[in-house]
PDB file of C-alpha atoms and ligand atoms in Angstrom:
ATOM      1  CA  MET A 283       0.000   0.000   0.000  1.00 89.00           C
ATOM      2  CA  THR A 284       1.126   3.553  -0.593  1.00 95.00           C
ATOM      3  CA  ILE A 285       0.359   6.570   1.572  1.00 97.00           C
ATOM      4  CA  ASP A 286      -2.438   8.572  -0.053  1.00 97.00           C
ATOM      5  CA  HIS A 287      -2.473  11.396   2.468  1.00 98.00           C
ATOM      6  CA  VAL A 288      -1.853  12.350   6.079  1.00 98.00           C
ATOM      7  CA  GLY A 289      -4.710  14.025   7.978  1.00 98.00           C
ATOM      8  CA  ILE A 290      -3.943  16.858  10.381  1.00 98.00           C
ATOM      9  CA  ALA A 291      -6.601  18.255  12.718  1.00 98.00           C
ATOM     10  CA  VAL A 292      -6.601  22.050  13.032  1.00 98.00           C
ATOM     11  CA  GLU A 293      -8.898  24.573  14.685  1.00 98.00           C
ATOM     12  CA  SER A 294      -8.843  26.745  11.571  1.00 98.00           C
ATOM     13  CA  ILE A 295      -7.660  25.964   8.030  1.00 98.00           C
ATOM     14  CA  GLU A 296      -7.365  29.673   7.297  1.00 97.00           C
ATOM     15  CA  GLU A 297      -4.992  30.083  10.236  1.00 97.00           C
ATOM     16  CA  ALA A 298      -2.921  26.930   9.529  1.00 97.00           C
ATOM     17  CA  LEU A 299      -2.635  27.257   5.751  1.00 96.00           C
ATOM     18  CA  PRO A 300       0.034  30.009   5.635  1.00 95.00           C
ATOM     19  CA  PHE A 301       2.472  27.805   7.596  1.00 97.00           C
ATOM     20  CA  TYR A 302       2.129  24.875   5.210  1.00 96.00           C
ATOM     21  CA  ARG A 303       2.074  27.124   2.128  1.00 95.00           C
ATOM     22  CA  THR A 304       4.797  29.591   3.040  1.00 95.00           C
ATOM     23  CA  ALA A 305       7.131  27.775   5.438  1.00 96.00           C
ATOM     24  CA  LEU A 306       6.911  24.371   3.714  1.00 96.00           C
ATOM     25  CA  GLY A 307       6.073  25.527   0.191  1.00 96.00           C
ATOM     26  CA  LEU A 308       3.149  23.117  -0.219  1.00 96.00           C
ATOM     27  CA  VAL A 309       0.483  23.941  -2.770  1.00 93.00           C
ATOM     28  CA  PRO A 310      -3.224  23.779  -1.834  1.00 95.00           C
ATOM     29  CA  VAL A 311      -4.921  21.689  -4.499  1.00 96.00           C
ATOM     30  CA  HIS A 312      -8.441  21.098  -3.273  1.00 96.00           C
ATOM     31  CA  SER A 313     -10.861  22.084  -0.531  1.00 97.00           C
ATOM     32  CA  GLU A 314     -14.414  21.070   0.289  1.00 97.00           C
ATOM     33  CA  GLU A 315     -16.848  20.513   3.102  1.00 97.00           C
ATOM     34  CA  VAL A 316     -17.665  16.904   4.053  1.00 95.00           C
ATOM     35  CA  PRO A 317     -21.003  17.382   5.845  1.00 94.00           C
ATOM     36  CA  ASP A 318     -21.507  13.835   7.113  1.00 91.00           C
ATOM     37  CA  GLN A 319     -18.052  13.936   8.757  1.00 94.00           C
ATOM     38  CA  LYS A 320     -18.684  17.457  10.085  1.00 97.00           C
ATOM     39  CA  VAL A 321     -15.419  18.797   8.678  1.00 97.00           C
ATOM     40  CA  ARG A 322     -14.065  21.213   6.128  1.00 98.00           C
ATOM     41  CA  VAL A 323     -10.889  19.922   4.480  1.00 98.00           C
ATOM     42  CA  ALA A 324      -8.010  21.346   2.446  1.00 98.00           C
ATOM     43  CA  PHE A 325      -5.538  19.145   0.569  1.00 98.00           C
ATOM     44  CA  LEU A 326      -1.952  20.263  -0.066  1.00 97.00           C
ATOM     45  CA  GLN A 327       0.267  18.346  -2.463  1.00 96.00           C
ATOM     46  CA  ALA A 328       3.492  17.064  -0.885  1.00 95.00           C
ATOM     47  CA  GLY A 329       5.353  15.203  -3.629  1.00 93.00           C
ATOM     48  CA  GLN A 330       3.629  11.891  -4.358  1.00 92.00           C
ATOM     49  CA  THR A 331       1.361  12.264  -1.338  1.00 95.00           C
ATOM     50  CA  ALA A 332      -0.750  14.980   0.287  1.00 97.00           C
ATOM     51  CA  LEU A 333      -1.608  16.585   3.588  1.00 98.00           C
ATOM     52  CA  GLU A 334      -5.271  16.965   4.490  1.00 98.00           C
ATOM     53  CA  LEU A 335      -6.031  19.760   6.924  1.00 98.00           C
ATOM     54  CA  LEU A 336      -9.255  18.997   8.810  1.00 98.00           C
ATOM     55  CA  GLU A 337     -11.287  21.723  10.498  1.00 98.00           C
ATOM     56  CA  PRO A 338     -14.458  20.860  12.431  1.00 98.00           C
ATOM     57  CA  THR A 339     -17.729  22.400  11.289  1.00 98.00           C
ATOM     58  CA  SER A 340     -19.657  21.241  14.338  1.00 96.00           C
ATOM     59  CA  GLU A 341     -18.971  20.652  18.024  1.00 95.00           C
ATOM     60  CA  ASP A 342     -20.060  17.017  17.910  1.00 95.00           C
ATOM     61  CA  GLY A 343     -17.966  15.539  15.060  1.00 96.00           C
ATOM     62  CA  ALA A 344     -14.964  13.195  15.351  1.00 97.00           C
ATOM     63  CA  VAL A 345     -12.441  15.950  14.611  1.00 98.00           C
ATOM     64  CA  ALA A 346     -14.005  18.385  17.106  1.00 98.00           C
ATOM     65  CA  LYS A 347     -13.764  15.651  19.773  1.00 98.00           C
ATOM     66  CA  PHE A 348     -10.150  14.917  18.802  1.00 98.00           C
ATOM     67  CA  LEU A 349      -9.212  18.614  19.096  1.00 98.00           C
ATOM     68  CA  LYS A 350     -10.949  18.867  22.470  1.00 98.00           C
ATOM     69  CA  THR A 351      -9.200  15.859  23.972  1.00 98.00           C
ATOM     70  CA  ARG A 352      -5.808  15.829  22.212  1.00 97.00           C
ATOM     71  CA  GLY A 353      -5.371  19.258  20.594  1.00 98.00           C
ATOM     72  CA  PRO A 354      -4.255  19.904  17.005  1.00 98.00           C
ATOM     73  CA  GLY A 355      -1.946  17.432  15.289  1.00 98.00           C
ATOM     74  CA  LEU A 356      -1.685  14.168  13.384  1.00 98.00           C
ATOM     75  CA  HIS A 357      -5.215  12.766  13.054  1.00 98.00           C
ATOM     76  CA  HIS A 358      -4.920   9.871  10.583  1.00 98.00           C
ATOM     77  CA  VAL A 359      -2.784   8.220   7.919  1.00 98.00           C
ATOM     78  CA  ALA A 360      -4.589   7.214   4.721  1.00 98.00           C
ATOM     79  CA  PHE A 361      -3.459   4.397   2.438  1.00 98.00           C
ATOM     80  CA  ALA A 362      -4.565   3.980  -1.175  1.00 97.00           C
ATOM     81  CA  VAL A 363      -6.040   0.607  -2.124  1.00 98.00           C
ATOM     82  CA  ASN A 364      -7.353  -0.739  -5.408  1.00 96.00           C
ATOM     83  CA  ARG A 365     -10.381  -2.712  -4.205  1.00 97.00           C
ATOM     84  CA  LEU A 366     -11.682  -1.358  -0.938  1.00 98.00           C
ATOM     85  CA  PRO A 367     -14.460  -3.939  -0.378  1.00 98.00           C
ATOM     86  CA  ASP A 368     -11.891  -6.750  -0.740  1.00 98.00           C
ATOM     87  CA  GLU A 369      -9.487  -5.055   1.691  1.00 98.00           C
ATOM     88  CA  MET A 370     -12.313  -4.563   4.208  1.00 98.00           C
ATOM     89  CA  GLU A 371     -13.248  -8.238   3.972  1.00 98.00           C
ATOM     90  CA  ARG A 372      -9.605  -9.280   4.321  1.00 98.00           C
ATOM     91  CA  LEU A 373      -9.256  -7.174   7.486  1.00 98.00           C
ATOM     92  CA  ARG A 374     -12.520  -8.506   8.939  1.00 97.00           C
ATOM     93  CA  LYS A 375     -11.194 -12.042   8.496  1.00 98.00           C
ATOM     94  CA  MET A 376      -8.087 -10.963  10.443  1.00 97.00           C
ATOM     95  CA  GLU A 377     -10.410  -9.724  13.224  1.00 96.00           C
ATOM     96  CA  LEU A 378      -9.458  -6.130  12.441  1.00 97.00           C
ATOM     97  CA  PRO A 379     -12.916  -4.896  11.447  1.00 97.00           C
ATOM     98  CA  PRO A 380     -13.118  -1.464   9.830  1.00 98.00           C
ATOM     99  CA  LEU A 381     -15.415   1.022  11.588  1.00 97.00           C
ATOM    100  CA  GLU A 382     -17.745   0.971   8.553  1.00 96.00           C
ATOM    101  CA  LYS A 383     -19.671  -2.091   7.311  1.00 96.00           C
ATOM    102  CA  SER A 384     -19.130  -1.028   3.692  1.00 97.00           C
ATOM    103  CA  PRO A 385     -17.185   1.692   1.849  1.00 97.00           C
ATOM    104  CA  ARG A 386     -18.595   5.174   2.237  1.00 95.00           C
ATOM    105  CA  ALA A 387     -18.139   8.408   0.306  1.00 94.00           C
ATOM    106  CA  GLY A 388     -15.200  10.475   1.570  1.00 93.00           C
ATOM    107  CA  ALA A 389     -13.539  13.696   0.452  1.00 93.00           C
ATOM    108  CA  ARG A 390     -12.712  14.183  -3.269  1.00 93.00           C
ATOM    109  CA  GLY A 391     -15.458  11.711  -4.224  1.00 91.00           C
ATOM    110  CA  HIS A 392     -13.358   8.720  -3.137  1.00 95.00           C
ATOM    111  CA  GLN A 393     -14.556   5.626  -1.278  1.00 96.00           C
ATOM    112  CA  VAL A 394     -13.132   5.277   2.221  1.00 97.00           C
ATOM    113  CA  CYS A 395     -13.191   3.332   5.485  1.00 98.00           C
ATOM    114  CA  PHE A 396     -11.383   3.735   8.807  1.00 98.00           C
ATOM    115  CA  LEU A 397      -9.639   1.330  11.205  1.00 98.00           C
ATOM    116  CA  HIS A 398      -9.824   2.112  14.898  1.00 98.00           C
ATOM    117  CA  PRO A 399      -6.500   3.329  16.370  1.00 98.00           C
ATOM    118  CA  LYS A 400      -6.614   0.470  18.915  1.00 97.00           C
ATOM    119  CA  HIS A 401      -5.879  -1.910  16.010  1.00 96.00           C
ATOM    120  CA  ALA A 402      -3.025   0.189  14.606  1.00 96.00           C
ATOM    121  CA  TYR A 403      -0.855   1.017  17.592  1.00 97.00           C
ATOM    122  CA  GLY A 404      -2.486   4.356  18.304  1.00 97.00           C
ATOM    123  CA  VAL A 405      -2.908   5.589  14.726  1.00 98.00           C
ATOM    124  CA  LEU A 406      -6.285   6.092  13.065  1.00 98.00           C
ATOM    125  CA  VAL A 407      -5.893   4.448   9.631  1.00 98.00           C
ATOM    126  CA  GLU A 408      -7.990   5.337   6.589  1.00 98.00           C
ATOM    127  CA  LEU A 409      -8.178   3.223   3.429  1.00 98.00           C
ATOM    128  CA  VAL A 410      -9.021   5.079   0.226  1.00 98.00           C
ATOM    129  CA  GLN A 411     -10.123   3.796  -3.135  1.00 97.00           C
ATOM    130  CA  HIS A 412      -9.963   6.539  -5.734  1.00 94.00           C
ATOM    131  CA  GLY A 413     -13.075   7.148  -7.785  1.00 84.00           C
ATOM    132  CA  ARG A 414     -16.709   6.489  -6.966  1.00 63.00           C
TER     133      ARG A 414
HETATM  134  N1  LIG B 637      -5.794   9.045  16.382  1.00 93.85           N
HETATM  135  C1  LIG B 637      -5.313   8.313  17.423  1.00 93.85           C
HETATM  136  N2  LIG B 637      -6.056   7.989  18.525  1.00 93.85           N
HETATM  137  C2  LIG B 637      -7.323   8.446  18.546  1.00 93.85           C
HETATM  138  C3  LIG B 637      -7.890   9.204  17.498  1.00 93.85           C
HETATM  139  C4  LIG B 637      -7.068   9.508  16.391  1.00 93.85           C
HETATM  140  N3  LIG B 637      -7.512  10.224  15.367  1.00 93.85           N
HETATM  141  N4  LIG B 637      -9.167   9.504  17.814  1.00 93.85           N
HETATM  142  C5  LIG B 637      -9.408   8.956  19.020  1.00 93.85           C
HETATM  143  N5  LIG B 637      -8.299   8.319  19.456  1.00 93.85           N
HETATM  144  C6  LIG B 637      -8.134   7.601  20.706  1.00 93.85           C
HETATM  145  C7  LIG B 637      -8.646   8.394  21.886  1.00 93.85           C
HETATM  146  O1  LIG B 637      -7.702   9.329  22.342  1.00 93.85           O
HETATM  147  C8  LIG B 637      -8.866   7.304  22.903  1.00 93.85           C
HETATM  148  O2  LIG B 637      -7.659   6.866  23.459  1.00 93.85           O
HETATM  149  P1  LIG B 637      -7.614   6.254  24.965  1.00 93.85           P
HETATM  150  O3  LIG B 637      -8.547   5.068  24.960  1.00 93.85           O
HETATM  151  O4  LIG B 637      -6.181   5.903  25.147  1.00 93.85           O
HETATM  152  O5  LIG B 637      -8.119   7.361  25.834  1.00 93.85           O
HETATM  153  C9  LIG B 637      -9.420   6.202  22.040  1.00 93.85           C
HETATM  154  O6  LIG B 637      -8.947   6.440  20.707  1.00 93.85           O
HETATM  155  C10 LIG B 637     -10.919   6.358  22.157  1.00 93.85           C
HETATM  156  O7  LIG B 637     -11.598   5.546  21.344  1.00 93.85           O
HETATM  157  P2  LIG B 637     -13.176   5.804  21.220  1.00 93.85           P
HETATM  158  O8  LIG B 637     -13.837   5.760  22.537  1.00 93.85           O
HETATM  159  O9  LIG B 637     -13.681   4.834  20.202  1.00 93.85           O
HETATM  160  O10 LIG B 637     -13.115   7.340  20.773  1.00 93.85           O
HETATM  161  P3  LIG B 637     -13.836   8.351  19.949  1.00 93.85           P
HETATM  162  O11 LIG B 637     -15.278   8.480  20.282  1.00 93.85           O
HETATM  163  O12 LIG B 637     -12.963   9.548  20.092  1.00 93.85           O
HETATM  164  O13 LIG B 637     -13.771   7.807  18.435  1.00 93.85           O
HETATM  165  C11 LIG B 637     -12.859   7.040  16.441  1.00 93.85           C
HETATM  166  C12 LIG B 637     -12.566   7.554  17.830  1.00 93.85           C
HETATM  167  C13 LIG B 637     -11.534   6.765  15.771  1.00 93.85           C
HETATM  168  C14 LIG B 637     -13.704   5.761  16.513  1.00 93.85           C
HETATM  169  C15 LIG B 637     -13.676   8.155  15.680  1.00 93.85           C
HETATM  170  O14 LIG B 637     -12.917   9.334  15.684  1.00 93.85           O
HETATM  171  C16 LIG B 637     -13.987   7.767  14.264  1.00 93.85           C
HETATM  172  O15 LIG B 637     -14.971   7.087  14.000  1.00 93.85           O
HETATM  173  N6  LIG B 637     -13.142   8.202  13.275  1.00 93.85           N
HETATM  174  C17 LIG B 637     -13.360   7.884  11.877  1.00 93.85           C
HETATM  175  C18 LIG B 637     -14.027   9.015  11.138  1.00 93.85           C
HETATM  176  C19 LIG B 637     -13.215  10.285  11.188  1.00 93.85           C
HETATM  177  O16 LIG B 637     -12.212  10.410  11.858  1.00 93.85           O
HETATM  178  N7  LIG B 637     -13.690  11.274  10.414  1.00 93.85           N
HETATM  179  C20 LIG B 637     -13.017  12.538  10.275  1.00 93.85           C
HETATM  180  C21 LIG B 637     -12.128  12.580   9.069  1.00 93.85           C
HETATM  181  C22 LIG B 637     -12.943  12.583   7.796  1.00 93.85           C
HETATM  182  C23 LIG B 637     -12.143  12.812   6.558  1.00 93.85           C
HETATM  183  O17 LIG B 637     -10.917  12.614   6.493  1.00 93.85           O
HETATM  184  O18 LIG B 637     -12.805  13.201   5.554  1.00 93.85           O
END
């Protein structure tokens, strides 16, 4: 698997963006709101991979809770896969069930699922299949 992107939780994309753009020279390539995840996201290209800045749009979403309990920082690592349903089934058979029963729509129109950090040594893992 290759790393698709690294998610970073921030209080404000507008406030965080200048650091990544100016200090690190990364180029913002896409932004959108993901209403069912209660976040606004901005992707910055970093070579072959990307950073995803995640800003909560509501007090009761996963990222808002993360910021409240742990503060800003590394939120998840996302890996690209070719056939997400097959990967999910493979993980279920290994008793590492994804949080979702089936792939769901994520940012950029991709299909995604998440693995709980308790299965991945403290890291929230996302699997991403590009396309719908
Ligand atoms: N990375 C590492 N650890 C995390 C974490 C994260 N992102 N989020 C929570 N945890 C830890 C908590 O600190 C806690 O640790 P302790 O048990 O040591 O105290 C433990 O996981 C809690 O687990 P929980 O009770 O299941 O906690 P939550 O209610 O906070 O839910 C999780 C955590 C991962 C199940 C939830 O955040 C989730 O469903 N995430 C997937 C969806 C998501 O993150 N969406 C936002 C991004 C969307 C996008 O990229 O578009």
